[in-house]
PDB file as gemmi writes it, atoms N, CA and C in Angstrom:
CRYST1    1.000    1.000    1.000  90.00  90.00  90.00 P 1                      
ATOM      1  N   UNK A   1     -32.764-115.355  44.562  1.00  0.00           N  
ATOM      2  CA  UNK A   1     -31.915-116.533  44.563  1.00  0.00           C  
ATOM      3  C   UNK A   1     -32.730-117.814  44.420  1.00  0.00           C  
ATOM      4  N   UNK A   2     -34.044-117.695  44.891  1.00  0.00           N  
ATOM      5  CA  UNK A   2     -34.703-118.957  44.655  1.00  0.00           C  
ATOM      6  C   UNK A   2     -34.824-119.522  43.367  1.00  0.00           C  
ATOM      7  N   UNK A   3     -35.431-118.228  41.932  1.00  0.00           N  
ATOM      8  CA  UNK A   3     -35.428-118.859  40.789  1.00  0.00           C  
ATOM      9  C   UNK A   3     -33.970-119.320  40.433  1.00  0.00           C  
ATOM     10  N   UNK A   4     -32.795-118.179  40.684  1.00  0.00           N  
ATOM     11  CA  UNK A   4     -31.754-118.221  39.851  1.00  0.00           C  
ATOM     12  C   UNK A   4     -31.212-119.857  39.753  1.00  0.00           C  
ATOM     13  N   UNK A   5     -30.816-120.548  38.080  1.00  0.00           N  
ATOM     14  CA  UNK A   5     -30.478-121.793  38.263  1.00  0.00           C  
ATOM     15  C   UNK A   5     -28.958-122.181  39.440  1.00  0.00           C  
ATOM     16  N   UNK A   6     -28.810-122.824  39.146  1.00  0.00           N  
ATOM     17  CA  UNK A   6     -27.384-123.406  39.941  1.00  0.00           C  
ATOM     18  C   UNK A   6     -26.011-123.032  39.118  1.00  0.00           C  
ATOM     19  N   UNK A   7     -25.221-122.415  39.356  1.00  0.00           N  
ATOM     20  CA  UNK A   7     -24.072-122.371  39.363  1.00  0.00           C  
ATOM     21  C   UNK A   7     -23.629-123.138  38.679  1.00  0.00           C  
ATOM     22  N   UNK A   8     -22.214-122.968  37.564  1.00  0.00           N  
ATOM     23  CA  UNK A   8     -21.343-124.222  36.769  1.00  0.00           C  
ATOM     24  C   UNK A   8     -20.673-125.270  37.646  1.00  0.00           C  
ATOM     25  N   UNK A   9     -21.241-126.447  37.433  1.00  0.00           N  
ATOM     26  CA  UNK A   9     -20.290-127.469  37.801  1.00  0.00           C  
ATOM     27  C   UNK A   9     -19.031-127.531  38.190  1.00  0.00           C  
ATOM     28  N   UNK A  10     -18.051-126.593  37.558  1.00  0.00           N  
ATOM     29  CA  UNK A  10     -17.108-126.431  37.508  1.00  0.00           C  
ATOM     30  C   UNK A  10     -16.214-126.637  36.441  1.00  0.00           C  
ATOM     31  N   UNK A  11     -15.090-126.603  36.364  1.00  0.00           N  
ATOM     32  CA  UNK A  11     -14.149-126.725  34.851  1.00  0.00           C  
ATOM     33  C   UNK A  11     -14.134-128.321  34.571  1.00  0.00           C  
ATOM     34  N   UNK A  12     -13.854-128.015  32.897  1.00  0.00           N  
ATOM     35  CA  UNK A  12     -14.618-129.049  32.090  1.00  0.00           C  
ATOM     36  C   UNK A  12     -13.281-130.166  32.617  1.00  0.00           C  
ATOM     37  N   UNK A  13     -13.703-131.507  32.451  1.00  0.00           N  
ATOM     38  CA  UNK A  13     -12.406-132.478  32.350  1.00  0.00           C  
ATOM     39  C   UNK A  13     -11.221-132.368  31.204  1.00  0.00           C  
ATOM     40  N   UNK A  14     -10.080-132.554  31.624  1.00  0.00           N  
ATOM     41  CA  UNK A  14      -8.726-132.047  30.826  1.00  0.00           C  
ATOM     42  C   UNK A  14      -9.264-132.700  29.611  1.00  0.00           C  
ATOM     43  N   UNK A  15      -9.247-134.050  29.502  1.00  0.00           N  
ATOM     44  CA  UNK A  15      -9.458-134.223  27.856  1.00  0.00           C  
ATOM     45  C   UNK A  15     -10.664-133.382  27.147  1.00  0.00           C  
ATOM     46  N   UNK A  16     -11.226-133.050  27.400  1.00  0.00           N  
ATOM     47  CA  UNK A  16     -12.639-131.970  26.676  1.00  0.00           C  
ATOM     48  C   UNK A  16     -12.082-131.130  26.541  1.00  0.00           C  
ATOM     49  N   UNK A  17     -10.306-130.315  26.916  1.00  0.00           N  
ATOM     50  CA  UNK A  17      -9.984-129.241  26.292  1.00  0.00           C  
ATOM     51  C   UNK A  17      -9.016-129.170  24.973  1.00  0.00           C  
ATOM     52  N   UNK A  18      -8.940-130.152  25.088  1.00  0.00           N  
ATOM     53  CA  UNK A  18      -7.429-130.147  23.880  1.00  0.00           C  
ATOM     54  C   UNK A  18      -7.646-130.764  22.356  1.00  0.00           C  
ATOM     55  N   UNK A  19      -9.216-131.165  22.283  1.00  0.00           N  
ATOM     56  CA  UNK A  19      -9.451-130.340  20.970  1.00  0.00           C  
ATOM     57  C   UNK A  19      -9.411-129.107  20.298  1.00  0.00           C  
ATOM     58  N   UNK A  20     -10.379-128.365  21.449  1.00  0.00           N  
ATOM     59  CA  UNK A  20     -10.364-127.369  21.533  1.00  0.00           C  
ATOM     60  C   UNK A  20      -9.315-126.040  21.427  1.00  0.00           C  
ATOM     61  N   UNK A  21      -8.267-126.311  22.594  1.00  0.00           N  
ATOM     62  CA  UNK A  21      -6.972-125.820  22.061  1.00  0.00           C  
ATOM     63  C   UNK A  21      -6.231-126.538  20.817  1.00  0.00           C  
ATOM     64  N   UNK A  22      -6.207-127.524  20.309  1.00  0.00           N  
ATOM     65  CA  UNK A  22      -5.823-127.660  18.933  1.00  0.00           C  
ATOM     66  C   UNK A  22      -6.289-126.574  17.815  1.00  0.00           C  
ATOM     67  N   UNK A  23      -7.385-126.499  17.851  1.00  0.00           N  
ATOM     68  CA  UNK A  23      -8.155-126.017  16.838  1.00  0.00           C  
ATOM     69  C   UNK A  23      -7.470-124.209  16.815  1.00  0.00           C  
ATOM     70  N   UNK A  24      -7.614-123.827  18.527  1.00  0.00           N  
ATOM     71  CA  UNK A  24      -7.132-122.324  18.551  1.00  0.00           C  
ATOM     72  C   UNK A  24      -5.377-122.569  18.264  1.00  0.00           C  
ATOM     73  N   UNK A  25      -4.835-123.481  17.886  1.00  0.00           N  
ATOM     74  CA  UNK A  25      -3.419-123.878  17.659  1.00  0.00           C  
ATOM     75  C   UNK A  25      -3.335-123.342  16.059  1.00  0.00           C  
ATOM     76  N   UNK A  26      -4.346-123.447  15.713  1.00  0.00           N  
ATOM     77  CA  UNK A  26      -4.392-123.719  14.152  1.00  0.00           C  
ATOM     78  C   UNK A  26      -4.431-122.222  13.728  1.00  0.00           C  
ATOM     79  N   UNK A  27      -4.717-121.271  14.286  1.00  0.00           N  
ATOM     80  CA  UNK A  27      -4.385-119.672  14.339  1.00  0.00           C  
ATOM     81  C   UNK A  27      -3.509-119.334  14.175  1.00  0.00           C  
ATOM     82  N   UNK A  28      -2.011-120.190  14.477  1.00  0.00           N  
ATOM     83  CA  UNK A  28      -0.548-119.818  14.399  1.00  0.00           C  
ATOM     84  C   UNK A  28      -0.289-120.265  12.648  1.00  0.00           C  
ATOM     85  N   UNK A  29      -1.298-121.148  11.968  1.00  0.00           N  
ATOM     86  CA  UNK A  29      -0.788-121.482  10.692  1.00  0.00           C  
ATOM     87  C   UNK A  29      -0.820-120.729  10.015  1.00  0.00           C  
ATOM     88  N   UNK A  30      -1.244-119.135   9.360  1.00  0.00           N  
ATOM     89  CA  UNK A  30      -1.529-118.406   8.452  1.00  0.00           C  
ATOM     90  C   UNK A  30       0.004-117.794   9.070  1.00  0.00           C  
ATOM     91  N   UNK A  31       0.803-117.227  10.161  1.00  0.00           N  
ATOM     92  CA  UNK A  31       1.326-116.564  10.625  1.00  0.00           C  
ATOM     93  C   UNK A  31       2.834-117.418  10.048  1.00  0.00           C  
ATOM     94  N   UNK A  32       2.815-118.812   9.932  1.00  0.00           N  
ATOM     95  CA  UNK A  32       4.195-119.549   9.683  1.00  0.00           C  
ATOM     96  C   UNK A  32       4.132-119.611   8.105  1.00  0.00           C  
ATOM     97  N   UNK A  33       2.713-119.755   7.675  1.00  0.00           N  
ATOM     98  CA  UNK A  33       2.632-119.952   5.985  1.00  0.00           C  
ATOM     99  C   UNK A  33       3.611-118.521   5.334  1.00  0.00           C  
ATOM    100  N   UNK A  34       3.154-117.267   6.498  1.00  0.00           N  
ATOM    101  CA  UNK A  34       3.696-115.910   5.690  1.00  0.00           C  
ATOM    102  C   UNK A  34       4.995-116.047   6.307  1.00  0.00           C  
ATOM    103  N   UNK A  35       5.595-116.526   6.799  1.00  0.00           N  
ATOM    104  CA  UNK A  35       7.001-116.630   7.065  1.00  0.00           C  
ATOM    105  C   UNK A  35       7.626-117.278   6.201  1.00  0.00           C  
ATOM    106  N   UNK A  36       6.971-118.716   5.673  1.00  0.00           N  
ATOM    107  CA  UNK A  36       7.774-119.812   5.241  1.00  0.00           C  
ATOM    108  C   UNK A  36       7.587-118.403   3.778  1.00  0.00           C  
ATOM    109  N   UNK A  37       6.866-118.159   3.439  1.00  0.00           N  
ATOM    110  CA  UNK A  37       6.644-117.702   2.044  1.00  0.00           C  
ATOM    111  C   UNK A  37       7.381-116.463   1.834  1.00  0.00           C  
ATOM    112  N   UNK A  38       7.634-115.700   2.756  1.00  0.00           N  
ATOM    113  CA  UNK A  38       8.644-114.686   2.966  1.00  0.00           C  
ATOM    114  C   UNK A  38       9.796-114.375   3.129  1.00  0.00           C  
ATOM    115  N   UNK A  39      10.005-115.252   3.934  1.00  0.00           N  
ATOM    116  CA  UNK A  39      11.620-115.715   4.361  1.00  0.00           C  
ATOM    117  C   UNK A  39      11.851-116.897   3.847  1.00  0.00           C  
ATOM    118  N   UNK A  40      11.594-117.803   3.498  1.00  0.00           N  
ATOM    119  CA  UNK A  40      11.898-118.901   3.267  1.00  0.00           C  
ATOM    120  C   UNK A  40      11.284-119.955   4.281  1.00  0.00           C  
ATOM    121  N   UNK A  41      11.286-119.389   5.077  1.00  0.00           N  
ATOM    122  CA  UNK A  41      11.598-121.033   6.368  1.00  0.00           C  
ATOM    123  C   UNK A  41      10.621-120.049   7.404  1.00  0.00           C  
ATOM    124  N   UNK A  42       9.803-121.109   8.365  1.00  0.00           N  
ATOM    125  CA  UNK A  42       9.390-120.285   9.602  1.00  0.00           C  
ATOM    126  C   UNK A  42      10.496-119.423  10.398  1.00  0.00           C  
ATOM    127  N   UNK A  43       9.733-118.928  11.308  1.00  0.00           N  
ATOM    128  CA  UNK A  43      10.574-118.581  12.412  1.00  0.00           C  
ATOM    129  C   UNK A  43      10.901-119.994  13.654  1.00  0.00           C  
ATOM    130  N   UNK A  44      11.922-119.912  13.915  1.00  0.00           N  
ATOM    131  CA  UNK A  44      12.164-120.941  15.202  1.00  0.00           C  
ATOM    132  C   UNK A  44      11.413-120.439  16.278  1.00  0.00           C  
ATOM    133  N   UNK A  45      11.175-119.781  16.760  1.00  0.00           N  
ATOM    134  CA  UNK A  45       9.961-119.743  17.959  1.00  0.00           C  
ATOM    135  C   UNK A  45       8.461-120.014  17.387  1.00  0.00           C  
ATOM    136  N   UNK A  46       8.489-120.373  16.036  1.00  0.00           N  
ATOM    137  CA  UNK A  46       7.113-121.212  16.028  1.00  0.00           C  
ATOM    138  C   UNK A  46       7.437-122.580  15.550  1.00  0.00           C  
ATOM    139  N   UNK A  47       8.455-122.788  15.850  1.00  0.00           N  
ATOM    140  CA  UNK A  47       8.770-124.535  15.532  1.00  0.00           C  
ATOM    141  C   UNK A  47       8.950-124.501  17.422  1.00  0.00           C  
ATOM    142  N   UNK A  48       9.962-123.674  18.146  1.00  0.00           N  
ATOM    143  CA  UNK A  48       9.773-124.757  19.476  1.00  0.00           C  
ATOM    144  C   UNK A  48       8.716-124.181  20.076  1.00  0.00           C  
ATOM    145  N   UNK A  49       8.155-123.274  20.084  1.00  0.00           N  
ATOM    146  CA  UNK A  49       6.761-122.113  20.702  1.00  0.00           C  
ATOM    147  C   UNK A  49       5.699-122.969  20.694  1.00  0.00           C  
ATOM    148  N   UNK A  50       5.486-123.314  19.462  1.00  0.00           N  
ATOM    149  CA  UNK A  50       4.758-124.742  18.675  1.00  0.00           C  
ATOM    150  C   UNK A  50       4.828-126.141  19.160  1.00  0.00           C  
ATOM    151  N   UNK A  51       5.965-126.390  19.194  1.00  0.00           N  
ATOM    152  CA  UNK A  51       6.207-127.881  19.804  1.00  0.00           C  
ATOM    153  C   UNK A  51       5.588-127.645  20.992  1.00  0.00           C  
ATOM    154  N   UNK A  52       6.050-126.591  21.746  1.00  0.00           N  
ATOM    155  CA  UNK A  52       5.739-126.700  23.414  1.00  0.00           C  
ATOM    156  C   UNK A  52       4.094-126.799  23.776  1.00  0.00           C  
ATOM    157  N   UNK A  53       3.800-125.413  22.573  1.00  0.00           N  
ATOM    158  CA  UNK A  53       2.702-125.673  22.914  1.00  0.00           C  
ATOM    159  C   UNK A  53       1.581-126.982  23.023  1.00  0.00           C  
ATOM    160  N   UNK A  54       1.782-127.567  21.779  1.00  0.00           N  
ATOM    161  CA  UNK A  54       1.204-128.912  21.574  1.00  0.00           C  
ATOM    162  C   UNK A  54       1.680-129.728  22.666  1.00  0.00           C  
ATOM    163  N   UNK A  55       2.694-130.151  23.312  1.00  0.00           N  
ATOM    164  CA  UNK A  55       3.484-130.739  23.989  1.00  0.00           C  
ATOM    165  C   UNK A  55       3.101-130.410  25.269  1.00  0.00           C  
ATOM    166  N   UNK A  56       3.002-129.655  25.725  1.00  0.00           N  
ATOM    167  CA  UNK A  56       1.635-128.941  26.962  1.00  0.00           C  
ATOM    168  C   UNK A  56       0.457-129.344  26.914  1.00  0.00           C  
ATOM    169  N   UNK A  57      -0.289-129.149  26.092  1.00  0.00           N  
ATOM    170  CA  UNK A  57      -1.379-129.374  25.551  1.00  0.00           C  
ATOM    171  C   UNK A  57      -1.885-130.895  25.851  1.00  0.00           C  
ATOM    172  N   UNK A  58      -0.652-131.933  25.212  1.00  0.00           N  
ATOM    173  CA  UNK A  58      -0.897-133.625  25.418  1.00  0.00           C  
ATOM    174  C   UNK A  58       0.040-133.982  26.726  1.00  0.00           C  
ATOM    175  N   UNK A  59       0.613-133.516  27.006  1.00  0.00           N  
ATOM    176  CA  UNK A  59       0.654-133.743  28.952  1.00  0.00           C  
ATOM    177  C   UNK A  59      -0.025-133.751  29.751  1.00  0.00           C  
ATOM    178  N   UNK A  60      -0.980-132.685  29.697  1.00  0.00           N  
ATOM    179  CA  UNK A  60      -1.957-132.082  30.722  1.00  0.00           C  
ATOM    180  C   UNK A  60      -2.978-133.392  30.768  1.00  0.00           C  
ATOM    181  N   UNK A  61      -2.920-134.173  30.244  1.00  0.00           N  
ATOM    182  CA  UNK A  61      -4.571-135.361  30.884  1.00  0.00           C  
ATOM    183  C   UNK A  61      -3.325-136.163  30.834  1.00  0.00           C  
ATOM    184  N   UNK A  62      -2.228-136.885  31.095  1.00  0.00           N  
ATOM    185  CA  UNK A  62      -1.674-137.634  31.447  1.00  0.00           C  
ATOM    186  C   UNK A  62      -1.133-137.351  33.289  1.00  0.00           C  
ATOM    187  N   UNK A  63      -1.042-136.101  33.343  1.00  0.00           N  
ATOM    188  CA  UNK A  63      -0.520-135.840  34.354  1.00  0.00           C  
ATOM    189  C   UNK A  63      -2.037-135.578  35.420  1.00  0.00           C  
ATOM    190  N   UNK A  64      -2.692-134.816  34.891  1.00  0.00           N  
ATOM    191  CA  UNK A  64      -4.207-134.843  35.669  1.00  0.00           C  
ATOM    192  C   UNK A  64      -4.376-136.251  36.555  1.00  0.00           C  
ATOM    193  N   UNK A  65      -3.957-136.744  36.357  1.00  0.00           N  
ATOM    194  CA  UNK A  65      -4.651-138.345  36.983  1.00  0.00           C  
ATOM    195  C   UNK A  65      -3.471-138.743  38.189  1.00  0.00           C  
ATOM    196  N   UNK A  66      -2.409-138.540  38.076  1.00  0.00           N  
ATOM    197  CA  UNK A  66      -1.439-138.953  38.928  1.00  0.00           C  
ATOM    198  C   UNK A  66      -1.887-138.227  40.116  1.00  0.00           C  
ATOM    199  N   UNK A  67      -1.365-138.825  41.515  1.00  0.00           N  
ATOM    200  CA  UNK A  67      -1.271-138.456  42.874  1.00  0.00           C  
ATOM    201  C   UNK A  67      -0.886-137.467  42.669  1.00  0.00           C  
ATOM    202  N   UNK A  68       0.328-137.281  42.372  1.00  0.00           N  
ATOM    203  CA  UNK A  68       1.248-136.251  42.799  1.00  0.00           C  
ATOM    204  C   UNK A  68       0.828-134.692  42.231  1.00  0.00           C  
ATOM    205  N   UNK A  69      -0.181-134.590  41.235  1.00  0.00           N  
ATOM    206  CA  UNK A  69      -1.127-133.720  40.814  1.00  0.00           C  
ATOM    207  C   UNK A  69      -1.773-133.394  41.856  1.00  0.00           C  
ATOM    208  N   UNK A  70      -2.608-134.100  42.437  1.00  0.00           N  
ATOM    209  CA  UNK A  70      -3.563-134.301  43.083  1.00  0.00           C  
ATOM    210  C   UNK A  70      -3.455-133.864  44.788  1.00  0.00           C  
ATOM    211  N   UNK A  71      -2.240-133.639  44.687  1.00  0.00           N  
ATOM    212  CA  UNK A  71      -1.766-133.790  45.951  1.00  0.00           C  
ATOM    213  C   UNK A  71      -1.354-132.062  45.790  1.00  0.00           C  
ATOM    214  N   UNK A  72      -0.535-131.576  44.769  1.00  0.00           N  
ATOM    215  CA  UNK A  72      -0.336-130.700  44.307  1.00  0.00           C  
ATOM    216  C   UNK A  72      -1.568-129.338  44.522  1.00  0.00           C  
ATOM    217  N   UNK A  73      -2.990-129.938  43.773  1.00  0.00           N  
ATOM    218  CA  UNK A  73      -3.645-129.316  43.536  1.00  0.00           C  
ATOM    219  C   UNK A  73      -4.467-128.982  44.638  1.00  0.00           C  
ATOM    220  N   UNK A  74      -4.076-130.006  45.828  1.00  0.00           N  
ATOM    221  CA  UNK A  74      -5.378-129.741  47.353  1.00  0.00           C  
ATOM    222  C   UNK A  74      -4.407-129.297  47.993  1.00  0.00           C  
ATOM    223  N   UNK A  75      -3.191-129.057  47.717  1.00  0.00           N  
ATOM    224  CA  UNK A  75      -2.641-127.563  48.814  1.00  0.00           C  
ATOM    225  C   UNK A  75      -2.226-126.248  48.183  1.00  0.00           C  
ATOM    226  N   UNK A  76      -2.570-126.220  46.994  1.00  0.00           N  
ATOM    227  CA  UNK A  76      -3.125-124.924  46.397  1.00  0.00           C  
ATOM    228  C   UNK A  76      -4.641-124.998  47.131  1.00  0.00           C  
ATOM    229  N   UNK A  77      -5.693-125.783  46.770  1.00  0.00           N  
ATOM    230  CA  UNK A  77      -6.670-125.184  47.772  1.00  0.00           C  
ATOM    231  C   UNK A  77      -6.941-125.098  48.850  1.00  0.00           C  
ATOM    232  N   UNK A  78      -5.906-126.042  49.390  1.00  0.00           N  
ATOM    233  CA  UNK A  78      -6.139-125.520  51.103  1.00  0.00           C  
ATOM    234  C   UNK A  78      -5.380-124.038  51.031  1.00  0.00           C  
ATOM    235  N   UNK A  79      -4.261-123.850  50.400  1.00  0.00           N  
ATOM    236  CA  UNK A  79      -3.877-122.237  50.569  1.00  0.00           C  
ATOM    237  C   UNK A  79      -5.270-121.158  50.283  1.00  0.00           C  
ATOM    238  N   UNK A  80      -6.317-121.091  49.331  1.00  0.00           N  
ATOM    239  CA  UNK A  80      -6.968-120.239  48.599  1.00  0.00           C  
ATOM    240  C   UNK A  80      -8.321-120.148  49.811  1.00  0.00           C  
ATOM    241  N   UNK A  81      -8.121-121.099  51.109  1.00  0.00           N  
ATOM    242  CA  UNK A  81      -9.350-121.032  51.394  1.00  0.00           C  
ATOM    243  C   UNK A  81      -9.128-120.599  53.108  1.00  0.00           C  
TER     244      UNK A  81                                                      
END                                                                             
């Protein structure tokens, strides 16, 4: 244990993820291209599946910062400990 380095900091800050999940968002486009091109039109669970997801995605660092998160999130850890 003496060499081993230190442990992760912990999880990254909300905005450092949602490039990131954008990009793995972009996985659903080959899947709507063969719809639109097949059927005509996507499927509706990747128009609202889609919306939500993105829509999740740009909530999450607006809401991170509020109390009521915060408040949220330290009695989940007072439960875990």
């Amino acid at each position: 244990t003496f060499l081993a380095p230190p442990g992760p900091a912990g999880p990254p800050p909300v905005e450092v993820t949602i490039l990131p999940a954008l990009v793995a968002y972009l996985l659903l486009v080959p899947a709507v291209i063969f719809d639109w091109r097949s059927r005509g039109r996507p499927h509706p669970v990747y128009i609202w599946g889609g919306g939500a997801l993105v829509a999740v995605k740009f909530l999450n660092w607006p809401m991170s910062v509020t109390s009521a998160w915060h408040s949220f999130a330290g009695g989940i850890l007072a439960l875990a400990q």
